[in-house]
């Protein structure tokens, strides 16, 4: 599967390319939660999310002749930019399969990293199929968004860095989408500290991993309707589920309102922009989902790509004026 | 006056109380500016601004009997919270003189730190006079917002930490309000690196320090109308001006639109919330005010207390949807 040593090797590979993001503390948050909370700020990562860790770790391990032929990935989100930037950095070329209705700014960002974009109709097209076809026709290496050992090992480096900085923690709280971040994080965390509790957070509408863990097998749900677009996977990955089944202690759920509230708290008190998925860890803590809260809690803030206009919109409802510091 | 050693002593005093804030990098910002830019993120400081450094450094040097009698300060902004929190931490009590129309959330925050609030009418009252009277009547120590050597030395610790982390810089860019932050920063920076250029940033409507430096004496202007409320001082401080006259190389100006644009850039690309004053350094860089830009530039992000609703309002105009990473 994936081991702590794989995560350590990934950490060496990404050094100098990915940022070593800061660990942020807030006494206000500590007081609200009744615990010491350590936020690993992957929203301050390159391309604004942890995704760069896995993408770069995977692409870096391709053979030179494969890098010369190129790479393909499908994603409308942070993985798209992560693959495009990593490919450019490693002297390769990337084709990214994206829905035709992706916001122009995201298309521009991916193009800005030198990638070619192939669009498809979100409602009638099948992105996996398009990706596979491009891979076959052009001899491209497909870099999947989560279900690959190199991706998982790369994502685990965020938890590795966090634990190196904080020392012993009682719990690690990680957002769950396809399950790559938490699979890597749990591998690193339990490898370093076998007694640590690893707790995943899913949006209420997207609880496929929670259901799957309860059922003991992968359960598919309807495509989730949630503001947490980074966590809208309808079914866990095969490999990620096999790992998470073994290493994840618990999954807790948060509502869209709780996500918005956490994003507002992040702006007002932490001065950090978190995308909805990125705020899911703080949302779980602020909503009291860990009760009683363990004494020392690490939380991975997975990303911050929400955009000023969308952020303004999400913060716009029911906010009182003024602000106070953390 | 104030020396590098005073700043070093202040750094020892505040250790363990103030955060050692992270230095944030962004390749997107570097590319836009054509330089290596190092952002000292004092928006992630306790109470959301650098003010805690000076306030704590000043209060910590009071005699025990003075701490027992208490402290008074006047401020509607970040200094109010900084004094209230520092006083509580040091077992003292604070009275804060604030305008009666201060937003409830700010009053609550100051009260939350255990301070007593005395309000006055912003248009007819004189806060300095009220502060002095309270100091005399109750035997309180007045902690001014900038014009005091202990405040200035404390504020200088932000630049000290930044330069310890970055090594040699060509320029240091610092927001200018009353002048305490830049006076302390310039003292630290020129003490460590005599060749460094220290560049202040003022809002166009609040260019009292620029005018004063040009005139060779303190010039009073009309109370500035600008979104940068932290930089709305109508005249430089006496002590801060004496220091800045000696150590500041240049003052550049930014418009409110440029401040808004920089706040938007901070949200979209850096995932950081900056209050308007806090964004004045990036605003100057993005607007090309340093032309040609020196190779390695440090920038102090002074604070992030803007509030979710106000932020949403300031970002609301003319933003394109979607977002991309840094």
XYZ file of C-alpha atoms in Angstrom:
652
model
C 0.000 0.000 0.000
C 1.463 3.328 1.104
C 3.908 3.591 4.003
C 5.355 6.311 6.215
C 8.594 5.879 4.270
C 6.732 6.637 1.030
C 5.508 9.867 2.584
C 9.023 10.730 3.740
C 10.342 10.074 0.234
C 7.615 12.285 -1.188
C 8.588 15.046 1.244
C 12.127 14.951 -0.143
C 10.855 15.042 -3.708
C 8.637 18.088 -3.251
C 11.118 20.080 -1.174
C 11.901 23.407 -2.822
C 8.851 23.129 -5.077
C 5.921 23.045 -2.637
C 5.845 25.602 0.178
C 6.370 24.374 3.714
C 3.156 26.073 4.818
C 2.865 27.702 8.246
C 1.059 26.225 11.236
C -1.356 28.886 12.495
C -2.504 29.264 16.092
C -5.416 31.305 17.423
C -6.246 31.676 21.114
C -9.782 32.659 20.178
C -10.201 29.359 18.361
C -8.572 27.497 21.248
C -11.021 29.088 23.676
C -14.020 28.359 21.470
C -13.006 24.723 21.048
C -11.587 24.137 24.516
C -8.399 22.647 23.108
C -5.072 23.577 21.575
C -5.666 23.731 17.834
C -2.915 23.710 15.195
C -4.005 24.724 11.708
C -1.848 23.503 8.813
C -2.519 26.277 6.321
C -2.531 24.544 2.939
C -4.636 27.422 1.662
C -1.289 29.245 1.613
C 0.216 26.447 -0.512
C 1.189 26.995 -4.169
C -1.932 26.966 -6.390
C -3.860 27.564 -3.153
C -4.322 23.946 -2.078
C -2.538 20.765 -0.928
C -3.061 19.178 -4.356
C 0.360 20.294 -5.557
C 2.002 17.841 -3.147
C 0.527 14.711 -4.662
C 0.618 15.890 -8.259
C 4.281 16.824 -8.128
C 5.228 13.642 -6.271
C 3.511 11.521 -8.918
C 4.809 13.389 -11.970
C 8.354 13.530 -10.590
C 8.436 9.713 -10.608
C 7.588 9.381 -14.287
C 10.329 8.207 -16.635
C 12.041 10.914 -18.744
C 10.538 9.512 -21.951
C 7.065 9.705 -20.368
C 7.672 13.316 -19.321
C 8.654 13.992 -22.942
C 5.369 12.484 -24.198
C 3.282 14.328 -21.631
C 0.579 14.047 -19.010
C -3.201 14.102 -18.866
C -5.543 14.789 -15.942
C -9.232 15.532 -15.457
C -10.346 18.078 -12.884
C -12.382 21.249 -12.642
C -10.715 22.141 -9.393
C -7.403 22.423 -7.634
C -5.924 19.222 -9.107
C -6.049 20.802 -12.575
C -3.777 23.670 -11.613
C -1.571 21.403 -9.529
C -0.914 19.059 -12.465
C -0.434 21.918 -14.927
C 2.106 23.708 -12.717
C 3.955 20.513 -11.751
C 4.205 19.431 -15.389
C 5.628 22.791 -16.427
C 8.110 22.742 -13.559
C 9.333 19.286 -14.618
C 9.674 20.223 -18.277
C 6.675 18.195 -19.399
C 3.385 19.191 -21.017
C -0.102 18.637 -19.618
C -3.531 18.181 -21.140
C -6.321 18.957 -18.672
C -9.863 17.706 -19.260
C -12.258 20.294 -17.826
C -16.023 20.924 -18.013
C -16.914 23.455 -20.716
C -18.681 25.647 -18.126
C -15.621 26.011 -15.877
C -15.217 29.682 -14.849
C -12.944 31.545 -17.259
C -10.530 32.508 -14.483
C -9.853 28.839 -13.743
C -9.372 28.013 -17.415
C -7.020 30.990 -17.701
C -5.004 29.888 -14.684
C -4.504 26.395 -16.115
C -3.603 27.836 -19.527
C -1.311 30.272 -17.756
C 0.719 27.302 -16.536
C 1.133 26.263 -20.155
C -1.354 23.381 -20.206
C -3.665 22.450 -23.079
C -7.351 22.318 -22.131
C -9.841 19.826 -23.560
C -13.415 20.661 -22.575
C -16.404 18.357 -22.290
C -20.082 18.685 -21.455
C -20.499 18.159 -17.713
C -23.943 16.567 -18.174
C -23.375 14.287 -21.161
C -19.611 13.673 -21.223
C -17.535 11.181 -19.245
C -14.275 12.742 -18.139
C -12.621 9.492 -17.100
C -13.280 8.072 -20.553
C -11.980 11.199 -22.286
C -8.887 11.096 -20.083
C -8.236 7.421 -20.841
C -8.733 7.952 -24.551
C -6.290 10.863 -24.631
C -3.802 8.805 -22.649
C -4.014 5.951 -25.167
C -4.075 8.020 -28.344
C -1.229 10.322 -27.396
C 0.731 8.106 -25.034
C 0.112 10.440 -22.097
C 0.437 9.421 -18.442
C -2.862 9.814 -16.591
C -2.451 11.507 -13.213
C -5.607 10.711 -11.229
C -6.871 13.150 -8.586
C -6.594 10.790 -5.596
C -6.647 7.080 -6.286
C -2.944 6.439 -6.766
C -0.207 5.564 -4.239
C 2.074 8.408 -5.383
C -0.735 10.940 -5.042
C -1.631 9.629 -1.588
C 1.990 9.648 -0.404
C 2.399 13.218 -1.632
C -0.729 14.458 0.125
C 0.533 12.841 3.332
C 3.453 15.272 3.475
C 1.149 17.996 4.835
C 0.454 15.916 7.949
C 4.120 14.931 8.179
C 5.189 18.588 8.260
C 2.464 19.423 10.759
C 3.447 16.679 13.213
C 7.142 17.480 12.849
C 6.303 21.006 13.974
C 3.768 20.301 16.737
C 5.071 17.077 18.266
C 2.501 14.798 19.887
C -1.153 15.425 18.991
C -4.248 13.649 20.271
C -6.213 13.981 17.062
C -5.791 14.961 13.437
C -8.812 16.379 11.586
C -8.780 16.129 7.788
C -11.306 17.009 5.044
C -12.507 14.022 3.003
C -13.391 14.202 -0.689
C -12.078 11.312 -2.763
C -10.038 10.360 0.278
C -6.486 10.982 -0.924
C -5.593 13.672 1.593
C -6.844 11.720 4.581
C -5.327 8.441 3.371
C -1.895 10.069 3.115
C -2.373 12.035 6.316
C -3.440 8.955 8.271
C -0.490 6.993 6.898
C 1.915 9.682 8.074
C 0.180 10.361 11.386
C -0.303 6.769 12.530
C 3.189 5.925 11.323
C 4.655 8.647 13.525
C 2.176 8.453 16.425
C 0.244 5.162 16.480
C -2.100 6.418 19.216
C -3.328 9.511 17.336
C -7.026 9.600 16.357
C -7.591 10.431 12.692
C -10.954 12.063 12.118
C -12.358 12.835 8.684
C -14.864 15.580 7.908
C -17.433 15.306 5.131
C -20.262 17.658 4.135
C -23.663 16.329 5.272
C -24.801 15.947 1.684
C -21.603 14.103 0.675
C -21.171 11.396 3.302
C -20.098 8.608 0.964
C -16.993 7.735 2.979
C -18.892 7.678 6.265
C -21.498 5.363 4.762
C -18.847 3.228 3.138
C -16.922 2.790 6.386
C -20.158 1.832 8.169
C -21.070 -0.644 5.416
C -17.579 -2.093 5.177
C -17.596 -1.531 1.405
C -17.624 1.367 -1.034
C -21.087 2.939 -1.218
C -22.099 5.255 -4.072
C -24.413 8.177 -3.289
C -26.103 10.760 -5.508
C -23.757 13.527 -6.616
C -23.711 15.720 -3.499
C -25.248 19.185 -3.519
C -23.003 21.202 -1.243
C -20.979 24.407 -1.303
C -17.952 22.205 -0.540
C -17.149 21.484 -4.186
C -13.824 19.913 -3.246
C -15.693 17.215 -1.334
C -18.404 16.381 -3.826
C -17.149 12.872 -4.715
C -20.056 10.378 -4.927
C -17.947 7.316 -3.982
C -14.601 6.779 -2.226
C -11.590 5.754 -4.300
C -10.664 2.071 -4.294
C -7.181 2.480 -2.916
C -8.061 5.397 -0.656
C -10.950 3.420 0.830
C -8.735 0.396 1.492
C -6.342 2.637 3.430
C -8.972 4.731 5.195
C -10.873 1.630 6.317
C -7.773 0.580 8.188
C -6.557 3.944 9.529
C -9.452 6.405 9.905
C -11.115 6.313 13.326
C -14.204 8.356 12.644
C -15.981 10.572 10.122
C -17.985 13.594 11.294
C -20.372 15.669 9.177
C -20.866 19.412 8.779
C -23.693 21.357 7.158
C -23.255 24.054 4.518
C -24.324 26.627 7.122
C -21.607 25.402 9.459
C -19.082 25.666 6.622
C -20.144 29.257 5.934
C -19.928 30.054 9.635
C -16.398 28.630 9.775
C -15.375 30.608 6.672
C -16.695 33.742 8.372
C -14.798 32.909 11.558
C -11.658 32.386 9.464
C -12.010 35.826 7.874
C -13.044 37.654 11.051
C -10.700 36.061 13.539
C -7.956 34.201 11.666
C -7.631 36.598 8.689
C -7.460 33.566 6.428
C -9.433 32.787 3.290
C -10.608 29.186 3.252
C -12.650 27.622 0.491
C -15.696 25.732 1.801
C -13.902 22.353 1.829
C -10.891 24.002 3.437
C -13.063 25.229 6.292
C -14.552 21.814 7.043
C -12.094 21.014 9.844
C -12.672 24.281 11.729
C -16.408 23.894 11.026
C -16.435 20.505 12.759
C -14.563 21.906 15.768
C -16.695 25.049 16.069
C -19.894 22.985 15.759
C -18.775 20.749 18.619
C -18.554 17.565 16.538
C -15.568 16.422 18.618
C -17.136 16.199 22.033
C -15.307 16.147 24.347
C -12.529 17.747 22.320
C -9.119 16.097 22.720
C -6.433 18.344 24.253
C -4.229 18.873 21.205
C -5.793 18.815 17.747
C -4.149 19.222 14.352
C -6.370 20.391 11.496
C -5.531 20.455 7.821
C -6.935 23.481 6.007
C -7.016 21.925 2.568
C -7.347 25.004 0.352
C -8.386 28.594 -0.191
C -9.539 28.804 -3.809
C -12.904 30.457 -3.429
C -12.429 33.739 -5.285
C -13.190 37.215 -4.006
C -16.660 37.485 -5.564
C -17.802 34.062 -4.375
C -16.333 34.716 -0.935
C -18.185 38.012 -0.718
C -21.361 36.170 -1.681
C -20.892 33.380 0.879
C -20.058 35.866 3.641
C -22.803 38.243 2.624
C -25.683 36.666 4.535
C -26.357 37.517 8.154
C -22.985 38.957 9.076
C -22.781 41.675 11.691
C -20.569 44.639 10.763
C -17.165 45.282 12.255
C -14.536 42.797 13.261
C -12.224 41.821 16.022
C -8.832 40.216 16.089
C -7.775 36.688 16.868
C 15.945 58.051 20.886
C 15.286 54.415 20.048
C 18.078 51.983 19.173
C 18.427 48.534 17.644
C 19.202 47.280 21.145
C 15.865 48.676 22.368
C 14.129 46.682 19.645
C 16.071 43.555 20.589
C 15.093 44.047 24.248
C 11.463 44.463 23.193
C 11.677 41.218 21.207
C 12.741 39.393 24.373
C 9.915 40.974 26.365
C 7.144 40.016 23.955
C 8.401 36.474 23.329
C 5.746 33.919 24.207
C 3.038 36.591 24.239
C 3.028 37.908 20.672
C 3.055 35.395 17.820
C 6.164 35.127 15.697
C 4.117 35.627 12.534
C 4.962 33.780 9.327
C 6.713 35.288 6.321
C 4.563 34.525 3.290
C 5.843 34.101 -0.269
C 3.862 34.090 -3.500
C 5.362 33.427 -6.920
C 2.396 35.171 -8.515
C 3.195 38.315 -6.543
C 6.889 37.971 -7.362
C 6.056 37.742 -11.065
C 3.685 40.705 -10.945
C 6.238 42.863 -9.126
C 9.373 41.553 -10.835
C 11.113 41.013 -7.504
C 11.336 38.609 -4.599
C 8.741 39.767 -2.104
C 8.607 38.699 1.552
C 5.350 39.473 3.367
C 5.522 39.707 7.155
C 1.968 38.692 8.012
C 1.056 40.797 11.040
C -2.582 40.287 10.083
C -2.027 36.847 11.630
C -0.760 38.475 14.853
C -2.766 38.348 18.101
C -5.666 40.859 17.983
C -5.101 40.842 14.219
C -2.435 43.559 14.021
C 1.143 44.516 14.936
C -0.160 46.846 17.683
C 0.175 44.148 20.334
C 3.966 44.357 20.040
C 4.274 47.972 21.135
C 1.470 47.891 23.679
C 2.841 44.867 25.494
C 6.407 46.171 25.381
C 5.288 49.456 26.951
C 2.997 47.987 29.613
C 5.521 45.323 30.600
C 7.951 48.091 31.587
C 5.556 49.760 34.021
C 6.317 49.452 37.740
C 4.265 46.861 39.696
C 2.477 49.608 41.639
C 1.503 51.265 38.331
C 0.166 47.978 36.973
C -1.871 47.717 40.183
C -3.367 51.194 39.596
C -4.073 50.543 35.949
C -3.727 51.827 32.409
C -5.621 54.140 30.073
C -5.534 54.415 26.277
C -7.598 56.059 23.564
C -8.230 54.273 20.294
C -11.112 53.131 18.134
C -8.905 50.653 16.386
C -6.336 47.954 16.878
C -4.459 49.751 19.665
C -7.552 49.485 21.885
C -7.617 45.704 21.760
C -3.847 45.500 22.006
C -3.770 47.517 25.245
C -6.763 45.682 26.713
C -5.284 42.253 26.052
C -1.769 43.212 27.173
C -3.110 44.713 30.401
C -5.075 41.583 31.210
C -2.100 39.369 30.441
C 0.067 41.411 32.832
C -2.502 41.369 35.637
C -3.420 45.025 35.237
C -6.693 46.740 34.328
C -7.303 49.011 31.348
C -9.678 51.867 30.630
C -10.129 52.467 26.893
C -11.514 55.754 25.599
C -13.518 55.018 22.431
C -15.947 56.947 20.226
C -19.576 56.278 21.170
C -20.331 55.161 17.599
C -17.663 52.425 17.546
C -19.145 49.201 16.084
C -20.579 46.975 18.819
C -18.301 44.094 17.852
C -15.212 46.205 18.579
C -16.618 47.388 21.906
C -17.439 43.778 22.761
C -13.945 42.606 21.882
C -12.351 45.212 24.137
C -14.780 44.381 26.938
C -14.092 40.716 26.322
C -10.485 41.357 27.291
C -11.749 42.721 30.602
C -11.252 46.433 29.886
C -13.541 49.262 30.985
C -14.790 51.448 28.136
C -15.368 55.190 28.404
C -17.131 56.578 25.349
C -17.060 60.116 23.948
C -18.656 61.978 21.069
C -16.344 61.749 18.064
C -17.362 65.197 16.797
C -17.410 67.249 20.002
C -15.160 65.337 22.411
C -11.371 65.390 22.718
C -10.020 61.925 23.379
C -6.530 63.042 24.357
C -8.036 65.323 26.988
C -10.330 62.610 28.324
C -7.396 60.215 28.463
C -5.209 62.717 30.337
C -7.986 63.520 32.788
C -8.589 59.835 33.537
C -4.858 59.328 33.983
C -4.664 62.164 36.492
C -7.861 61.426 38.406
C -7.286 57.709 38.765
C -3.504 57.551 38.662
C -3.545 55.524 35.441
C -0.588 55.209 33.056
C -1.425 56.556 29.607
C -0.287 54.245 26.793
C -0.214 56.352 23.617
C -0.833 54.706 20.226
C 2.537 55.550 18.650
C 4.435 58.509 20.059
C 6.453 56.777 22.774
C 9.883 55.075 22.640
C 8.589 51.821 24.153
C 5.774 51.633 21.624
C 8.167 52.344 18.755
C 10.713 49.768 19.950
C 7.958 47.169 20.260
C 6.626 47.785 16.762
C 10.170 47.428 15.423
C 10.218 43.755 16.418
C 8.137 42.869 13.349
C 10.924 44.089 11.046
C 13.558 42.464 13.279
C 11.865 39.065 12.930
C 11.416 39.557 9.193
C 15.081 40.375 8.559
C 16.257 37.546 10.810
C 14.297 35.205 8.576
C 15.066 36.657 5.130
C 18.638 37.849 5.515
C 19.701 40.756 3.310
C 16.924 42.808 1.704
C 17.200 45.761 -0.658
C 14.088 47.527 0.587
C 11.565 47.401 3.392
C 8.042 48.696 2.690
C 5.982 49.781 5.710
C 2.526 51.371 6.134
C 2.569 54.825 7.741
C -0.167 56.126 10.030
C 1.077 57.924 13.129
C 4.518 56.638 12.216
C 5.233 54.230 15.058
C 5.489 51.080 12.974
C 7.830 52.584 10.415
C 9.953 54.351 13.050
C 10.533 51.064 14.866
C 10.958 49.133 11.621
C 13.472 51.619 10.241
C 15.409 51.540 13.514
C 15.648 47.761 13.364
C 16.281 47.544 9.618
C 18.968 50.237 9.347
C 20.569 48.953 12.527
C 20.920 45.501 11.009
C 21.473 46.508 7.377
C 22.581 50.131 7.001
C 22.195 50.020 3.201
C 18.537 48.962 3.177
C 16.011 51.437 1.733
C 13.045 52.060 4.034
C 9.956 53.109 2.097
C 6.743 54.245 3.735
C 3.282 53.967 2.187
C 0.496 56.458 2.896
C -2.992 56.734 1.432
C -3.236 59.579 -1.113
C -5.698 61.445 1.092
C -3.506 61.035 4.196
C -0.049 62.131 3.081
C 0.867 64.083 6.217
C 4.194 62.292 6.684
C 5.196 62.744 3.054
C 4.418 66.455 3.255
C 6.152 66.754 6.597
C 9.323 65.095 5.329
C 9.315 67.409 2.301
C 8.783 70.469 4.502
C 11.332 69.383 7.104
C 8.757 69.898 9.844
C 5.490 68.350 10.987
C 2.627 69.418 8.717
C -1.013 69.025 9.752
C -3.565 68.115 7.083
C -7.373 67.806 7.152
C -8.552 64.546 8.711
C -8.045 62.165 5.782
C -11.009 60.564 4.033
C -9.781 57.131 3.085
C -10.785 53.493 3.519
C -7.422 53.038 5.252
C -8.707 53.938 8.726
C -5.475 52.779 10.334
C -3.604 55.492 8.435
C -5.942 58.418 8.981
C -3.616 60.432 11.252
C -3.672 64.162 10.338
C -0.133 64.876 11.605
C 2.945 62.747 12.351
C 3.917 62.125 15.967
C 6.698 64.259 17.412
C 9.022 61.432 18.299
C 8.085 59.284 15.309
C 8.722 62.215 12.960
C 12.122 62.897 14.486
C 13.100 59.272 13.851
C 11.492 58.960 10.430
C 13.106 62.168 9.208
C 16.447 60.544 9.857
C 15.757 56.984 8.691
C 12.970 56.883 6.085
C 14.183 57.177 2.491
C 10.923 57.780 0.701
C 7.136 57.856 1.059
C 4.921 56.592 -1.764
C 1.153 57.055 -2.036
C -1.673 54.686 -2.945
C -5.298 55.425 -3.837
C -8.306 53.784 -2.201
C -8.935 51.929 -5.465
C -5.401 50.578 -5.387
C -5.944 49.469 -1.787
C -9.130 47.641 -2.771
C -7.348 46.022 -5.692
C -4.575 44.815 -3.375
C -7.113 43.459 -0.859
C -8.753 41.561 -3.719
C -5.390 40.215 -4.868
C -4.692 39.138 -1.276
C -7.953 37.198 -1.093
C -7.757 35.721 -4.594
C -4.107 34.817 -4.767
C -2.633 34.925 -1.254
C -5.725 33.665 0.649
C -5.054 36.361 3.233
C -7.419 38.932 4.683
C -5.793 42.348 4.916
C -7.477 45.448 6.230
C -7.079 48.444 3.892
C -4.031 49.806 5.763
C -2.583 46.313 5.891
C -2.780 46.077 2.115
C -0.970 49.361 1.494
C 2.441 47.730 0.969
C 1.210 45.229 -1.628
C -0.875 48.039 -3.178
C 2.242 50.138 -3.695
C 4.101 47.199 -5.262
C 1.220 46.143 -7.518
C 0.694 49.750 -8.643
C 4.354 50.024 -9.643
C 5.238 52.726 -7.126
C 8.699 51.224 -6.701
C 10.046 51.557 -10.188
C 12.369 49.869 -10.906
C 11.598 47.431 -8.114
C 14.625 46.411 -6.029
C 15.474 42.683 -6.188
C 14.482 41.634 -2.655
C 11.689 43.504 -0.903
C 10.278 42.988 2.593
C 6.729 44.212 3.204
C 4.958 44.522 6.520
C 1.262 43.608 6.337
C 0.174 45.642 9.330
C -3.218 44.092 10.100
C -6.316 42.212 9.021
C -9.163 43.667 11.076
C -11.680 44.468 8.397
C -14.600 42.206 9.305
C -16.411 39.777 7.034
C -19.268 42.133 6.131
C -17.018 45.084 5.375
C -14.651 42.866 3.423
C -17.540 41.525 1.362
C -18.573 45.127 0.689
C -15.076 46.265 -0.323
C -14.579 43.239 -2.570
C -18.072 43.458 -4.002
C -17.399 45.932 -6.782
C -16.151 44.846 -10.167
C -14.804 41.433 -9.266
C -14.853 38.663 -11.828
C -16.147 35.326 -10.564
C -13.945 32.317 -9.851
C -10.462 32.293 -8.480
C -7.040 30.899 -8.979
C -4.242 29.964 -6.659
C -1.038 31.713 -5.728
